[in-house]
PDB file of C-alpha atoms in Angstrom:
ATOM      1  CA  MET A   1      94.475 178.222 -90.424  1.00 51.00           C
ATOM      2  CA  LYS A   2      92.128 176.511 -93.019  1.00 59.00           C
ATOM      3  CA  GLN A   3      89.001 176.115 -90.419  1.00 55.00           C
ATOM      4  CA  SER A   4      86.610 173.773 -92.895  1.00 69.00           C
ATOM      5  CA  ASN A   5      89.507 170.756 -92.271  1.00 82.00           C
ATOM      6  CA  PRO A   6      89.853 170.138 -88.752  1.00 88.00           C
ATOM      7  CA  HIS A   7      92.410 168.127 -89.484  1.00 92.00           C
ATOM      8  CA  VAL A   8      94.893 170.347 -90.572  1.00 95.00           C
ATOM      9  CA  ASP A   9      98.230 170.250 -88.887  1.00 95.00           C
ATOM     10  CA  GLY A  10     101.726 171.582 -89.631  1.00 95.00           C
ATOM     11  CA  TYR A  11     103.037 168.647 -88.045  1.00 96.00           C
ATOM     12  CA  ASN A  12     101.350 165.844 -90.028  1.00 97.00           C
ATOM     13  CA  LEU A  13     103.081 163.795 -92.507  1.00 98.00           C
ATOM     14  CA  VAL A  14     103.225 163.014 -95.862  1.00 98.00           C
ATOM     15  CA  TRP A  15     104.378 159.552 -97.212  1.00 98.00           C
ATOM     16  CA  ALA A  16     105.287 159.163-100.861  1.00 97.00           C
ATOM     17  CA  ASP A  17     107.173 156.308-102.722  1.00 96.00           C
ATOM     18  CA  PHE A  18     108.019 156.145-106.286  1.00 96.00           C
ATOM     19  CA  GLU A  19     108.395 153.617-108.782  1.00 96.00           C
ATOM     20  CA  THR A  20     110.597 154.432-111.336  1.00 97.00           C
ATOM     21  CA  THR A  21     112.411 153.448-114.612  1.00 97.00           C
ATOM     22  CA  GLY A  22     115.243 152.794-112.723  1.00 95.00           C
ATOM     23  CA  LEU A  23     118.141 154.823-110.479  1.00 91.00           C
ATOM     24  CA  PRO A  24     118.407 158.688-110.708  1.00 91.00           C
ATOM     25  CA  HIS A  25     121.502 158.256-112.691  1.00 88.00           C
ATOM     26  CA  TYR A  26     119.965 156.277-115.408  1.00 87.00           C
ATOM     27  CA  ASP A  27     119.331 157.501-118.719  1.00 89.00           C
ATOM     28  CA  GLY A  28     115.132 158.376-119.455  1.00 92.00           C
ATOM     29  CA  PHE A  29     115.152 158.510-115.446  1.00 96.00           C
ATOM     30  CA  GLU A  30     111.585 159.018-114.744  1.00 97.00           C
ATOM     31  CA  PRO A  31     109.046 158.333-112.180  1.00 98.00           C
ATOM     32  CA  ILE A  32     106.417 155.756-113.367  1.00 98.00           C
ATOM     33  CA  GLU A  33     103.783 154.915-110.722  1.00 98.00           C
ATOM     34  CA  VAL A  34     103.204 157.055-107.170  1.00 98.00           C
ATOM     35  CA  ALA A  35     101.559 156.821-104.094  1.00 97.00           C
ATOM     36  CA  VAL A  36     101.126 159.064-101.440  1.00 98.00           C
ATOM     37  CA  VAL A  37      99.164 159.085 -98.319  1.00 98.00           C
ATOM     38  CA  VAL A  38      98.955 162.162 -95.213  1.00 98.00           C
ATOM     39  CA  THR A  39      98.838 160.948 -91.746  1.00 98.00           C
ATOM     40  CA  ASN A  40      98.393 162.839 -88.754  1.00 97.00           C
ATOM     41  CA  PRO A  41     101.935 163.400 -86.807  1.00 95.00           C
ATOM     42  CA  THR A  42     101.954 160.125 -84.897  1.00 94.00           C
ATOM     43  CA  ALA A  43     100.788 157.978 -88.367  1.00 96.00           C
ATOM     44  CA  THR A  44      98.062 156.305 -86.331  1.00 94.00           C
ATOM     45  CA  LYS A  45      95.292 158.218 -88.123  1.00 97.00           C
ATOM     46  CA  ILE A  46      95.181 158.202 -92.008  1.00 97.00           C
ATOM     47  CA  LEU A  47      93.884 161.132 -93.182  1.00 97.00           C
ATOM     48  CA  TRP A  48      94.110 160.721 -96.897  1.00 98.00           C
ATOM     49  CA  GLU A  49      95.720 158.529 -99.054  1.00 97.00           C
ATOM     50  CA  SER A  50      95.967 158.366-103.374  1.00 98.00           C
ATOM     51  CA  GLY A  51      96.072 155.143-103.976  1.00 97.00           C
ATOM     52  CA  SER A  52      98.149 154.033-107.013  1.00 97.00           C
ATOM     53  CA  ILE A  53      98.575 156.714-109.539  1.00 98.00           C
ATOM     54  CA  VAL A  54     100.623 155.642-112.804  1.00 98.00           C
ATOM     55  CA  VAL A  55     102.734 158.867-113.945  1.00 98.00           C
ATOM     56  CA  LYS A  56     102.084 157.719-117.769  1.00 97.00           C
ATOM     57  CA  PRO A  57     105.682 159.078-119.487  1.00 96.00           C
ATOM     58  CA  GLN A  58     105.625 160.611-122.846  1.00 92.00           C
ATOM     59  CA  ASP A  59     107.006 158.298-124.697  1.00 96.00           C
ATOM     60  CA  VAL A  60     105.677 154.859-123.233  1.00 97.00           C
ATOM     61  CA  GLU A  61     108.294 152.314-125.317  1.00 97.00           C
ATOM     62  CA  ARG A  62     111.052 154.527-125.043  1.00 96.00           C
ATOM     63  CA  ALA A  63     110.405 154.006-120.993  1.00 97.00           C
ATOM     64  CA  ILE A  64     110.130 150.661-120.852  1.00 97.00           C
ATOM     65  CA  GLY A  65     113.590 150.455-123.309  1.00 96.00           C
ATOM     66  CA  CYS A  66     115.451 152.511-120.900  1.00 95.00           C
ATOM     67  CA  MET A  67     115.036 149.800-118.066  1.00 96.00           C
ATOM     68  CA  ASN A  68     117.772 147.223-117.383  1.00 96.00           C
ATOM     69  CA  ASP A  69     116.753 143.956-116.767  1.00 97.00           C
ATOM     70  CA  PHE A  70     116.281 143.871-112.957  1.00 96.00           C
ATOM     71  CA  VAL A  71     113.788 146.890-113.312  1.00 96.00           C
ATOM     72  CA  LEU A  72     111.678 145.567-116.238  1.00 97.00           C
ATOM     73  CA  ASN A  73     111.270 142.299-114.892  1.00 97.00           C
ATOM     74  CA  MET A  74     110.412 143.627-111.271  1.00 96.00           C
ATOM     75  CA  HIS A  75     107.634 146.051-113.123  1.00 97.00           C
ATOM     76  CA  THR A  76     106.494 143.319-115.170  1.00 97.00           C
ATOM     77  CA  GLU A  77     105.885 140.866-112.060  1.00 96.00           C
ATOM     78  CA  THR A  78     103.791 143.780-110.345  1.00 96.00           C
ATOM     79  CA  GLY A  79     101.485 144.719-113.357  1.00 96.00           C
ATOM     80  CA  LEU A  80     102.932 148.372-113.989  1.00 97.00           C
ATOM     81  CA  ILE A  81     104.326 147.448-117.685  1.00 98.00           C
ATOM     82  CA  GLU A  82     100.978 146.408-118.303  1.00 97.00           C
ATOM     83  CA  ARG A  83      99.033 148.962-116.922  1.00 97.00           C
ATOM     84  CA  LEU A  84     101.477 151.568-118.991  1.00 97.00           C
ATOM     85  CA  ARG A  85     101.423 149.710-122.228  1.00 97.00           C
ATOM     86  CA  ALA A  86      97.411 149.559-121.917  1.00 97.00           C
ATOM     87  CA  GLY A  87      97.309 153.433-121.859  1.00 96.00           C
ATOM     88  CA  GLU A  88      96.426 153.656-117.825  1.00 97.00           C
ATOM     89  CA  GLY A  89      97.714 157.032-116.307  1.00 96.00           C
ATOM     90  CA  LEU A  90      97.871 160.695-116.008  1.00 98.00           C
ATOM     91  CA  PRO A  91     101.120 162.960-117.265  1.00 98.00           C
ATOM     92  CA  ALA A  92     103.207 164.368-114.271  1.00 98.00           C
ATOM     93  CA  ALA A  93     102.393 167.277-114.789  1.00 98.00           C
ATOM     94  CA  GLU A  94      98.212 166.532-114.152  1.00 98.00           C
ATOM     95  CA  VAL A  95      99.557 164.337-111.396  1.00 98.00           C
ATOM     96  CA  ASP A  96     101.351 167.348-109.630  1.00 98.00           C
ATOM     97  CA  SER A  97      98.355 169.061-109.691  1.00 98.00           C
ATOM     98  CA  ILE A  98      96.185 166.630-108.347  1.00 97.00           C
ATOM     99  CA  LEU A  99      98.604 165.686-105.758  1.00 98.00           C
ATOM    100  CA  SER A 100      99.854 169.324-104.686  1.00 97.00           C
ATOM    101  CA  ALA A 101      95.738 170.193-104.268  1.00 96.00           C
ATOM    102  CA  GLN A 102      95.004 167.088-102.405  1.00 97.00           C
ATOM    103  CA  ILE A 103      97.961 167.651 -99.749  1.00 97.00           C
ATOM    104  CA  GLY A 104      97.540 170.812 -99.327  1.00 95.00           C
ATOM    105  CA  GLN A 105      94.651 170.406 -97.542  1.00 95.00           C
ATOM    106  CA  PHE A 106      95.859 169.395 -94.581  1.00 96.00           C
ATOM    107  CA  PHE A 107      98.494 171.757 -93.691  1.00 96.00           C
ATOM    108  CA  PRO A 108      98.821 175.749 -93.252  1.00 95.00           C
ATOM    109  CA  GLU A 109     100.033 178.592 -95.860  1.00 93.00           C
ATOM    110  CA  LEU A 110     103.471 178.994 -95.990  1.00 93.00           C
ATOM    111  CA  GLY A 111     104.461 181.341 -92.777  1.00 93.00           C
ATOM    112  CA  GLU A 112     101.261 180.984 -91.263  1.00 93.00           C
ATOM    113  CA  LYS A 113     101.368 180.530 -87.502  1.00 91.00           C
ATOM    114  CA  MET A 114     100.842 177.049 -85.946  1.00 90.00           C
ATOM    115  CA  LEU A 115      98.907 176.066 -82.890  1.00 84.00           C
ATOM    116  CA  ASP A 116     102.581 176.382 -81.109  1.00 89.00           C
ATOM    117  CA  GLY A 117     103.138 179.702 -81.983  1.00 90.00           C
ATOM    118  CA  HIS A 118     106.074 178.823 -84.919  1.00 91.00           C
ATOM    119  CA  GLY A 119     105.460 179.622 -88.470  1.00 92.00           C
ATOM    120  CA  PHE A 120     104.820 176.775 -90.669  1.00 95.00           C
ATOM    121  CA  ARG A 121     107.734 176.055 -92.885  1.00 94.00           C
ATOM    122  CA  GLY A 122     106.597 173.602 -95.095  1.00 96.00           C
ATOM    123  CA  ALA A 123     105.552 169.570 -94.674  1.00 97.00           C
ATOM    124  CA  VAL A 124     107.835 166.818 -94.192  1.00 98.00           C
ATOM    125  CA  LEU A 125     108.165 164.265 -96.682  1.00 98.00           C
ATOM    126  CA  ALA A 126     108.362 160.561 -94.808  1.00 98.00           C
ATOM    127  CA  GLY A 127     109.503 157.175 -95.546  1.00 95.00           C
ATOM    128  CA  ASN A 128     112.617 154.700 -96.283  1.00 93.00           C
ATOM    129  CA  SER A 129     115.244 156.480 -97.660  1.00 91.00           C
ATOM    130  CA  VAL A 130     113.162 159.785 -99.039  1.00 93.00           C
ATOM    131  CA  GLY A 131     115.844 162.232 -98.059  1.00 89.00           C
ATOM    132  CA  GLN A 132     118.368 160.085-100.892  1.00 88.00           C
ATOM    133  CA  PHE A 133     115.216 159.513-103.494  1.00 94.00           C
ATOM    134  CA  ASP A 134     111.701 160.636-103.223  1.00 96.00           C
ATOM    135  CA  LEU A 135     112.573 164.181-102.463  1.00 96.00           C
ATOM    136  CA  ASP A 136     114.723 164.805-105.325  1.00 96.00           C
ATOM    137  CA  VAL A 137     112.098 162.742-107.811  1.00 97.00           C
ATOM    138  CA  VAL A 138     109.482 165.384-106.294  1.00 98.00           C
ATOM    139  CA  ARG A 139     111.570 168.256-106.568  1.00 97.00           C
ATOM    140  CA  ARG A 140     112.728 167.374-110.154  1.00 96.00           C
ATOM    141  CA  PHE A 141     109.295 166.129-111.558  1.00 97.00           C
ATOM    142  CA  PHE A 142     106.386 167.816-109.175  1.00 98.00           C
ATOM    143  CA  PRO A 143     106.860 171.701-109.061  1.00 98.00           C
ATOM    144  CA  LYS A 144     103.924 172.423-107.637  1.00 98.00           C
ATOM    145  CA  TRP A 145     104.003 169.895-104.814  1.00 98.00           C
ATOM    146  CA  ALA A 146     107.793 170.814-104.443  1.00 97.00           C
ATOM    147  CA  GLU A 147     106.450 174.396-103.629  1.00 96.00           C
ATOM    148  CA  PHE A 148     105.067 173.635-100.004  1.00 93.00           C
ATOM    149  CA  MET A 149     107.576 170.723 -99.107  1.00 96.00           C
ATOM    150  CA  ALA A 150     110.410 171.230 -96.204  1.00 96.00           C
ATOM    151  CA  TYR A 151     114.041 170.038 -97.354  1.00 94.00           C
ATOM    152  CA  ARG A 152     113.720 168.181 -94.298  1.00 94.00           C
ATOM    153  CA  VAL A 153     112.228 164.370 -93.847  1.00 97.00           C
ATOM    154  CA  LEU A 154     111.430 162.025 -91.664  1.00 97.00           C
ATOM    155  CA  ASP A 155     113.502 159.403 -92.686  1.00 95.00           C
ATOM    156  CA  VAL A 156     112.689 155.630 -91.672  1.00 95.00           C
ATOM    157  CA  SER A 157     115.481 153.839 -92.942  1.00 93.00           C
ATOM    158  CA  SER A 158     117.798 156.247 -90.751  1.00 94.00           C
ATOM    159  CA  MET A 159     115.331 155.673 -87.979  1.00 93.00           C
ATOM    160  CA  GLU A 160     116.264 151.984 -88.177  1.00 93.00           C
ATOM    161  CA  ASN A 161     120.211 152.891 -88.263  1.00 93.00           C
ATOM    162  CA  MET A 162     119.653 154.460 -84.987  1.00 93.00           C
ATOM    163  CA  MET A 163     117.683 151.330 -83.124  1.00 93.00           C
ATOM    164  CA  ARG A 164     119.811 148.659 -84.560  1.00 93.00           C
ATOM    165  CA  ARG A 165     122.774 150.927 -82.946  1.00 95.00           C
ATOM    166  CA  SER A 166     121.542 152.479 -79.683  1.00 94.00           C
ATOM    167  CA  PHE A 167     118.149 150.541 -79.186  1.00 93.00           C
ATOM    168  CA  PRO A 168     118.463 147.130 -80.255  1.00 93.00           C
ATOM    169  CA  ALA A 169     115.589 145.301 -78.765  1.00 93.00           C
ATOM    170  CA  VAL A 170     113.095 148.080 -80.482  1.00 93.00           C
ATOM    171  CA  ARG A 171     115.079 146.943 -83.417  1.00 91.00           C
ATOM    172  CA  ASP A 172     114.922 143.380 -83.346  1.00 91.00           C
ATOM    173  CA  SER A 173     110.993 143.400 -82.175  1.00 93.00           C
ATOM    174  CA  LEU A 174     109.909 145.017 -85.584  1.00 89.00           C
ATOM    175  CA  PRO A 175     108.075 142.334 -87.558  1.00 85.00           C
ATOM    176  CA  PRO A 176     109.981 141.318 -90.624  1.00 85.00           C
ATOM    177  CA  LYS A 177     109.397 143.537 -93.401  1.00 78.00           C
ATOM    178  CA  THR A 178     108.432 142.491 -97.076  1.00 79.00           C
ATOM    179  CA  SER A 179     108.082 144.417-100.254  1.00 75.00           C
ATOM    180  CA  ASP A 180     106.258 143.384-103.467  1.00 81.00           C
ATOM    181  CA  HIS A 181     107.930 146.903-105.114  1.00 81.00           C
ATOM    182  CA  THR A 182     104.567 148.684-105.636  1.00 91.00           C
ATOM    183  CA  ALA A 183     103.905 151.960-104.014  1.00 93.00           C
ATOM    184  CA  VAL A 184     101.243 151.357-102.487  1.00 95.00           C
ATOM    185  CA  HIS A 185     102.537 148.171-100.146  1.00 93.00           C
ATOM    186  CA  ASP A 186     105.790 150.156 -99.674  1.00 94.00           C
ATOM    187  CA  ILE A 187     104.652 153.397 -98.090  1.00 95.00           C
ATOM    188  CA  ALA A 188     102.132 150.947 -95.665  1.00 95.00           C
ATOM    189  CA  GLU A 189     105.144 149.071 -94.678  1.00 94.00           C
ATOM    190  CA  SER A 190     107.106 152.561 -93.752  1.00 95.00           C
ATOM    191  CA  ILE A 191     104.078 153.812 -91.790  1.00 96.00           C
ATOM    192  CA  ARG A 192     104.220 150.416 -89.763  1.00 95.00           C
ATOM    193  CA  GLU A 193     107.576 150.579 -88.843  1.00 95.00           C
ATOM    194  CA  TYR A 194     107.240 154.103 -88.190  1.00 95.00           C
ATOM    195  CA  ARG A 195     104.395 153.236 -85.786  1.00 94.00           C
ATOM    196  CA  HIS A 196     106.814 150.443 -84.213  1.00 94.00           C
ATOM    197  CA  TYR A 197     109.456 153.017 -83.273  1.00 93.00           C
ATOM    198  CA  VAL A 198     106.804 156.011 -81.786  1.00 92.00           C
ATOM    199  CA  GLU A 199     104.687 152.660 -79.685  1.00 91.00           C
ATOM    200  CA  ALA A 200     107.806 151.603 -78.689  1.00 90.00           C
ATOM    201  CA  PHE A 201     108.800 155.250 -76.721  1.00 86.00           C
ATOM    202  CA  ASP A 202     105.382 155.581 -75.772  1.00 81.00           C
ATOM    203  CA  GLY A 203     105.091 157.225 -72.740  1.00 61.00           C
ATOM    204  CA  ILE A 204     108.510 157.810 -71.422  1.00 62.00           C
TER     205      ILE A 204
END
């Protein structure tokens, strides 16, 4: 166990959100912004957060040219296009090294015994629709980070679907969600929603 860090726990959560040039099937698909937050298992404590990191494409204008009008307008409104053209950001390989090093501080080594006796099998990625999108982006563009991620995810979107069908009162008491299409804001919304569900069942 990484004794130097009292927050090491195999059940911590890695929250991630990506802004990209479009959907995965688009030509030239790649991430252009990422934000990561590591929390304790109930997401009541933030252990580390990256803030907004621009992922710099090899060819900025080509990446922008791959966007359809909807995506281009969205990233223009958030200022992400301006940040790209100003030269802000780091190549994906550098982002991968930075994030994998930072995230790894909060988890045991793969196979290491955790406090409950179970072997650590990888960190769980959390967020909205992470199983259909974000985990795939990690695997495709961030191999070092992907090495210690589990195949399982904590998908808040799936939790919302369960609440809507089985516990509608819990779902209906969730404050309205907002999105400004920035990675940092969208993670905060996912964490807020997860906390709402955790608190609803606290003590049961």
